[in-house]
Structure formats: structure tokens, C-alpha cells
Amino acid sequence: QQKVQQSPESLIVPEGGMASLNCTSSDRNVDYFWWYRQHSGKSPKMLMSIFSNGEKEEGRFTVHLNKASLHTSLHIRDSQPSDSALYLCAATNTGNYKYVFGVGTRLKVIA
Amino acid sequence: DAGVTQTPRHEVAEKGQTIILKCEPVSGHNDLFWYRQTKIQGLELLSYFRSKSLMEDGGAFKDRFKAEMLNSSFSTLKIQPTEPKDSAVYLCASRDRNERLFFGHGTKLSVL
């Protein structure tokens, strides 16, 4: 059974600080990682995706991927109170196209 | 906004009842997913359709949960009979050609 583990469970960072979230898959067939953000009471929305080794940057958000260890991380610089949300990591396998999600990291940015 | 539409937004059921949740995916999306979300377990996959064909029936959820895709623009999730442990948010999502998932607002189910 494919599992996606996320850490930490929760994270508190000051406004303007850096938030770092981690995610690892136990399925060696996984080839795509996704990060979704879910604000309280809302549905998840896609933030970023990555399938190549290395990093990808979009504004204040940077995603890293190490395919050998099936580990991805999301870094948010200059964190804002509006970034406070549940961050969900998901992994997909082009063999079966199934999306498997981790439980998430709850981020709180305090002013 | 022609996103994923889920109805109802809230549902309260007595233990043992049958309930049906509805979902309309984004027009043109071929894949549809049903998830259950709880704080403890996170997002658990219930069913997955590809071009209306059932690809995943949710393993442990098979016995009381049944999802159907009646046509490319409408899906239902039936829970029969409901149990208090089924209380959760049920999310429907459709996937675009770039593999991105678009979620509905969800149905919050409370089983008494």
C-alpha cells in the first residue's frame, strides 16, 4: 500500500520567516509529486508540482525533489499570515494515475 | 465559475440510513475522484474513474460505499448503511490534461 509521509505535523513561523515542509513516498514507482494548499473550511488547491530532480521556484515558493530518496520539500520564504493553511503532499504514478495524499502539515504564520 | 460542483454542502443522517452525494466535474475533464477527509486519516481515496470506467473502488471502503459515474458530467457516491464513523468531509475532484486535480467544496456528513 503506497504511503505518503509528511513532516512536521504542524509548524509555526513568524511573519517574514521561512517555512520548510517535507514529504516522502514509500512507492518506488512514483514519478510525480504535488503540493496542494487547503485554507480552513475550503477545498484543496494545487500549489506546485515537480517530477525532475532538482528545484523549481514560483514566487515565494520553492520545491525540491530527490528522486533517489523519493523526497520532496516545499519552502515558503517571506511567509505571510495568508499562507496559514494545511499543506498536502501527493504522489502519482503514471502507471495507474492514482493520486495518494499525505495527512498534511498545518502551517500557522503569526504576525 | 465552472468548477467542480458538489451537493449537498451538508448532510445529517441517522445511523443505518442511505445517503447519496452528488458531483459534477469540470466540463472536459475525463478523470474523477472521490475522497474522504478526516483530521486523523487525511484524504483517503474512495473511488477513481477514468473516462467513466471505474479504476479504483477503494478497497476497504467497498462494502458500504458505491460510486457511480452515470455520464461524463455526473457522479454519485452512495453510502449504505451509514455509520457514525462515516462522519467526515467527502470531496470530489476532477483532473485536467495536465494532471492537476480540481476539488469541489465538499459535503460535510454527520451521522448520528
Short mmCIF file of C-alpha atoms in Angstrom, two decimals:
data_model
loop_
_atom_site.label_atom_id
_atom_site.label_comp_id
_atom_site.label_asym_id
_atom_site.label_seq_id
_atom_site.Cartn_x
_atom_site.Cartn_y
_atom_site.Cartn_z
CA GLN A 1 0.00 0.00 0.00
CA GLN A 2 1.58 3.22 -1.15
CA LYS A 3 2.07 5.75 1.62
CA VAL A 4 3.00 9.40 1.62
CA GLN A 5 4.52 10.69 4.85
CA GLN A 6 4.65 14.36 5.69
CA SER A 7 6.55 16.20 8.40
CA PRO A 8 6.24 18.07 10.58
CA GLU A 9 2.58 17.65 11.55
CA SER A 10 2.37 21.30 12.39
CA LEU A 11 4.61 24.32 12.09
CA ILE A 12 4.55 27.84 13.44
CA VAL A 13 6.68 30.51 11.77
CA PRO A 14 6.85 34.27 12.28
CA GLU A 15 5.66 36.59 9.54
CA GLY A 16 8.53 37.12 7.11
CA GLY A 17 10.19 33.85 8.09
CA MET A 18 10.95 30.68 6.12
CA ALA A 19 8.67 27.64 6.32
CA SER A 20 10.04 24.23 5.27
CA LEU A 21 7.77 21.24 4.77
CA ASN A 22 8.79 17.67 3.96
CA CYS A 23 7.23 14.75 2.13
CA THR A 24 8.39 11.21 1.29
CA SER A 25 6.77 8.42 -0.68
CA SER A 26 7.27 4.71 0.02
CA ASP A 27 6.37 3.71 -3.56
CA ARG A 28 9.40 3.41 -5.84
CA ASN A 29 7.12 3.71 -8.90
CA VAL A 30 6.11 7.26 -8.03
CA ASP A 31 7.31 9.78 -10.56
CA TYR A 32 5.36 12.99 -9.84
CA PHE A 33 4.90 14.99 -6.65
CA TRP A 34 2.30 17.62 -5.99
CA TRP A 35 1.73 20.22 -3.31
CA TYR A 36 -1.79 21.41 -2.53
CA ARG A 37 -2.85 24.09 -0.11
CA GLN A 38 -6.11 23.97 1.83
CA HIS A 39 -7.29 27.00 3.77
CA SER A 40 -9.61 26.35 6.68
CA GLY A 41 -13.11 25.48 5.50
CA LYS A 42 -12.06 25.47 1.86
CA SER A 43 -11.15 22.80 -0.69
CA PRO A 44 -7.52 21.94 -1.59
CA LYS A 45 -5.99 23.92 -4.44
CA MET A 46 -2.86 22.98 -6.39
CA LEU A 47 0.21 24.99 -5.50
CA MET A 48 3.12 23.37 -7.31
CA SER A 49 4.22 20.13 -8.92
CA ILE A 50 7.60 18.60 -9.68
CA PHE A 51 8.82 15.49 -11.49
CA SER A 52 12.50 16.23 -12.23
CA ASN A 53 15.37 16.09 -9.79
CA GLY A 54 16.35 19.49 -8.52
CA GLU A 55 14.29 22.52 -7.67
CA LYS A 56 11.55 24.66 -9.07
CA GLU A 57 10.72 28.19 -7.94
CA GLU A 58 7.50 30.15 -8.30
CA GLY A 59 7.49 33.47 -6.48
CA ARG A 60 7.98 32.87 -2.76
CA PHE A 61 7.57 29.10 -3.15
CA THR A 62 10.38 26.65 -3.94
CA VAL A 63 10.02 22.90 -4.35
CA HIS A 64 12.90 20.43 -4.21
CA LEU A 65 12.86 16.82 -5.37
CA ASN A 66 15.31 14.00 -4.78
CA LYS A 67 14.04 11.09 -6.87
CA ALA A 68 16.53 8.62 -5.44
CA SER A 69 15.11 9.06 -1.95
CA LEU A 70 11.56 9.89 -3.16
CA HIS A 71 11.70 13.00 -1.00
CA THR A 72 10.28 16.40 -1.81
CA SER A 73 10.24 19.58 0.22
CA LEU A 74 8.34 22.84 -0.04
CA HIS A 75 9.91 26.08 1.16
CA ILE A 76 7.98 29.29 1.63
CA ARG A 77 10.09 32.40 2.09
CA ASP A 78 8.80 35.68 3.49
CA SER A 79 5.83 33.80 4.97
CA GLN A 80 2.58 35.74 5.29
CA PRO A 81 -0.42 35.19 7.59
CA SER A 82 -2.41 34.31 4.45
CA ASP A 83 -0.07 31.30 3.99
CA SER A 84 -1.59 29.76 7.13
CA ALA A 85 -3.23 26.59 5.87
CA LEU A 86 -2.99 22.80 5.62
CA TYR A 87 -0.36 21.80 3.07
CA LEU A 88 -0.96 18.45 1.40
CA CYS A 89 1.64 16.47 -0.49
CA ALA A 90 0.53 13.96 -3.11
CA ALA A 91 2.35 11.45 -5.27
CA THR A 92 1.29 9.94 -8.57
CA ASN A 93 2.45 7.01 -10.62
CA THR A 94 1.96 7.32 -14.37
CA GLY A 95 1.33 3.58 -14.41
CA ASN A 96 -2.02 3.91 -12.64
CA TYR A 97 -2.58 7.67 -12.42
CA LYS A 98 -3.74 7.31 -8.85
CA TYR A 99 -3.26 10.30 -6.54
CA VAL A 100 -2.19 9.38 -2.98
CA PHE A 101 -2.12 12.13 -0.39
CA GLY A 102 -0.27 12.56 2.89
CA VAL A 103 -2.10 13.71 6.02
CA GLY A 104 -0.66 17.17 5.64
CA THR A 105 1.34 19.80 7.53
CA ARG A 106 -0.61 22.52 9.27
CA LEU A 107 1.24 25.83 8.92
CA LYS A 108 0.50 28.85 11.05
CA VAL A 109 2.18 32.18 10.30
CA ILE A 110 1.98 34.60 13.17
CA ALA A 111 2.28 38.35 12.83
CA ASP B 1 -17.11 29.65 -12.09
CA ALA B 2 -17.46 26.28 -13.83
CA GLY B 3 -15.52 24.33 -11.23
CA VAL B 4 -16.44 21.05 -9.56
CA THR B 5 -19.92 21.22 -8.05
CA GLN B 6 -20.88 19.08 -5.08
CA THR B 7 -24.28 18.79 -3.45
CA PRO B 8 -25.42 18.93 -0.78
CA ARG B 9 -22.91 21.02 1.20
CA HIS B 10 -24.09 19.49 4.46
CA GLU B 11 -25.88 16.24 5.21
CA VAL B 12 -27.12 14.89 8.51
CA ALA B 13 -28.12 11.23 8.61
CA GLU B 14 -29.32 8.77 11.21
CA LYS B 15 -27.29 5.59 11.64
CA GLY B 16 -28.45 2.99 9.13
CA GLN B 17 -29.77 5.45 6.57
CA THR B 18 -28.78 5.55 2.91
CA ILE B 19 -27.36 8.78 1.62
CA ILE B 20 -26.34 9.86 -1.86
CA LEU B 21 -23.79 12.56 -2.53
CA LYS B 22 -23.57 14.19 -5.95
CA CYS B 23 -20.74 15.63 -8.03
CA GLU B 24 -20.47 17.44 -11.35
CA PRO B 25 -16.85 17.56 -12.61
CA VAL B 26 -15.30 20.34 -14.64
CA SER B 27 -16.50 20.09 -18.22
CA GLY B 28 -13.97 18.26 -20.38
CA HIS B 29 -12.17 16.52 -17.51
CA ASN B 30 -12.02 12.75 -18.03
CA ASP B 31 -10.93 11.61 -14.58
CA LEU B 32 -12.96 11.85 -11.40
CA PHE B 33 -12.00 11.04 -7.83
CA TRP B 34 -13.96 10.67 -4.59
CA TYR B 35 -12.04 11.22 -1.33
CA ARG B 36 -12.98 11.20 2.33
CA GLN B 37 -11.15 13.72 4.52
CA THR B 38 -10.73 13.47 8.28
CA LYS B 39 -8.19 15.12 10.58
CA ILE B 40 -6.70 11.76 11.60
CA GLN B 41 -6.54 9.91 8.27
CA GLY B 42 -6.30 12.85 5.92
CA LEU B 43 -7.52 12.33 2.36
CA GLU B 44 -8.50 8.70 1.70
CA LEU B 45 -9.27 7.59 -1.84
CA LEU B 46 -12.74 6.08 -2.17
CA SER B 47 -13.12 5.75 -5.94
CA TYR B 48 -11.42 6.77 -9.16
CA PHE B 49 -12.98 6.89 -12.63
CA ARG B 50 -11.15 7.27 -15.91
CA SER B 51 -13.42 8.16 -18.83
CA LYS B 52 -16.41 6.84 -16.82
CA SER B 53 -14.70 3.47 -16.16
CA LEU B 54 -14.16 2.54 -12.52
CA MET B 55 -10.40 2.15 -12.00
CA GLU B 56 -10.28 2.04 -8.19
CA ASP B 57 -13.06 1.03 -5.87
CA GLY B 58 -11.44 2.00 -2.59
CA GLY B 59 -10.51 -1.39 -1.16
CA ALA B 60 -11.62 -1.21 2.47
CA PHE B 61 -14.50 1.06 1.55
CA LYS B 62 -16.07 -1.39 -0.90
CA ASP B 63 -18.71 -2.90 1.34
CA ARG B 64 -20.86 0.16 2.12
CA PHE B 65 -19.60 2.72 -0.36
CA LYS B 66 -20.54 2.72 -4.02
CA ALA B 67 -19.60 5.36 -6.54
CA GLU B 68 -21.11 5.57 -9.99
CA MET B 69 -20.42 7.74 -13.00
CA LEU B 70 -23.75 7.96 -14.78
CA ASN B 71 -22.35 10.08 -17.58
CA SER B 72 -19.25 12.19 -18.16
CA SER B 73 -20.75 15.11 -16.26
CA PHE B 74 -22.33 13.49 -13.21
CA SER B 75 -21.23 11.13 -10.46
CA THR B 76 -22.80 9.87 -7.25
CA LEU B 77 -21.43 8.33 -4.08
CA LYS B 78 -23.86 6.17 -2.14
CA ILE B 79 -23.20 5.17 1.47
CA GLN B 80 -25.45 2.36 2.65
CA PRO B 81 -25.99 1.87 5.54
CA THR B 82 -24.35 4.88 7.19
CA GLU B 83 -22.45 4.55 10.47
CA PRO B 84 -21.27 7.28 12.88
CA LYS B 85 -17.66 6.62 11.84
CA ASP B 86 -18.59 7.81 8.33
CA SER B 87 -18.82 11.38 9.64
CA ALA B 88 -16.30 13.31 7.54
CA VAL B 89 -15.97 15.69 4.62
CA TYR B 90 -16.42 13.99 1.25
CA LEU B 91 -14.53 15.62 -1.57
CA CYS B 92 -14.98 15.12 -5.29
CA ALA B 93 -12.23 16.14 -7.70
CA SER B 94 -11.72 16.05 -11.45
CA ARG B 95 -8.38 16.03 -13.24
CA ASP B 96 -7.33 18.05 -16.26
CA ARG B 97 -4.95 17.09 -19.08
CA ASN B 98 -2.01 18.46 -17.07
CA GLU B 99 -2.81 16.01 -14.28
CA ARG B 100 -3.94 18.76 -11.89
CA LEU B 101 -6.82 17.99 -9.53
CA PHE B 102 -9.67 20.45 -9.09
CA PHE B 103 -11.72 19.90 -5.96
CA GLY B 104 -15.31 20.69 -5.15
CA HIS B 105 -16.25 22.41 -1.87
CA GLY B 106 -17.09 19.06 -0.36
CA THR B 107 -20.06 17.61 1.51
CA LYS B 108 -19.83 17.57 5.29
CA LEU B 109 -21.57 14.43 6.51
CA SER B 110 -22.66 13.97 10.10
CA VAL B 111 -24.06 10.56 11.10
CA LEU B 112 -25.88 10.47 14.41
#
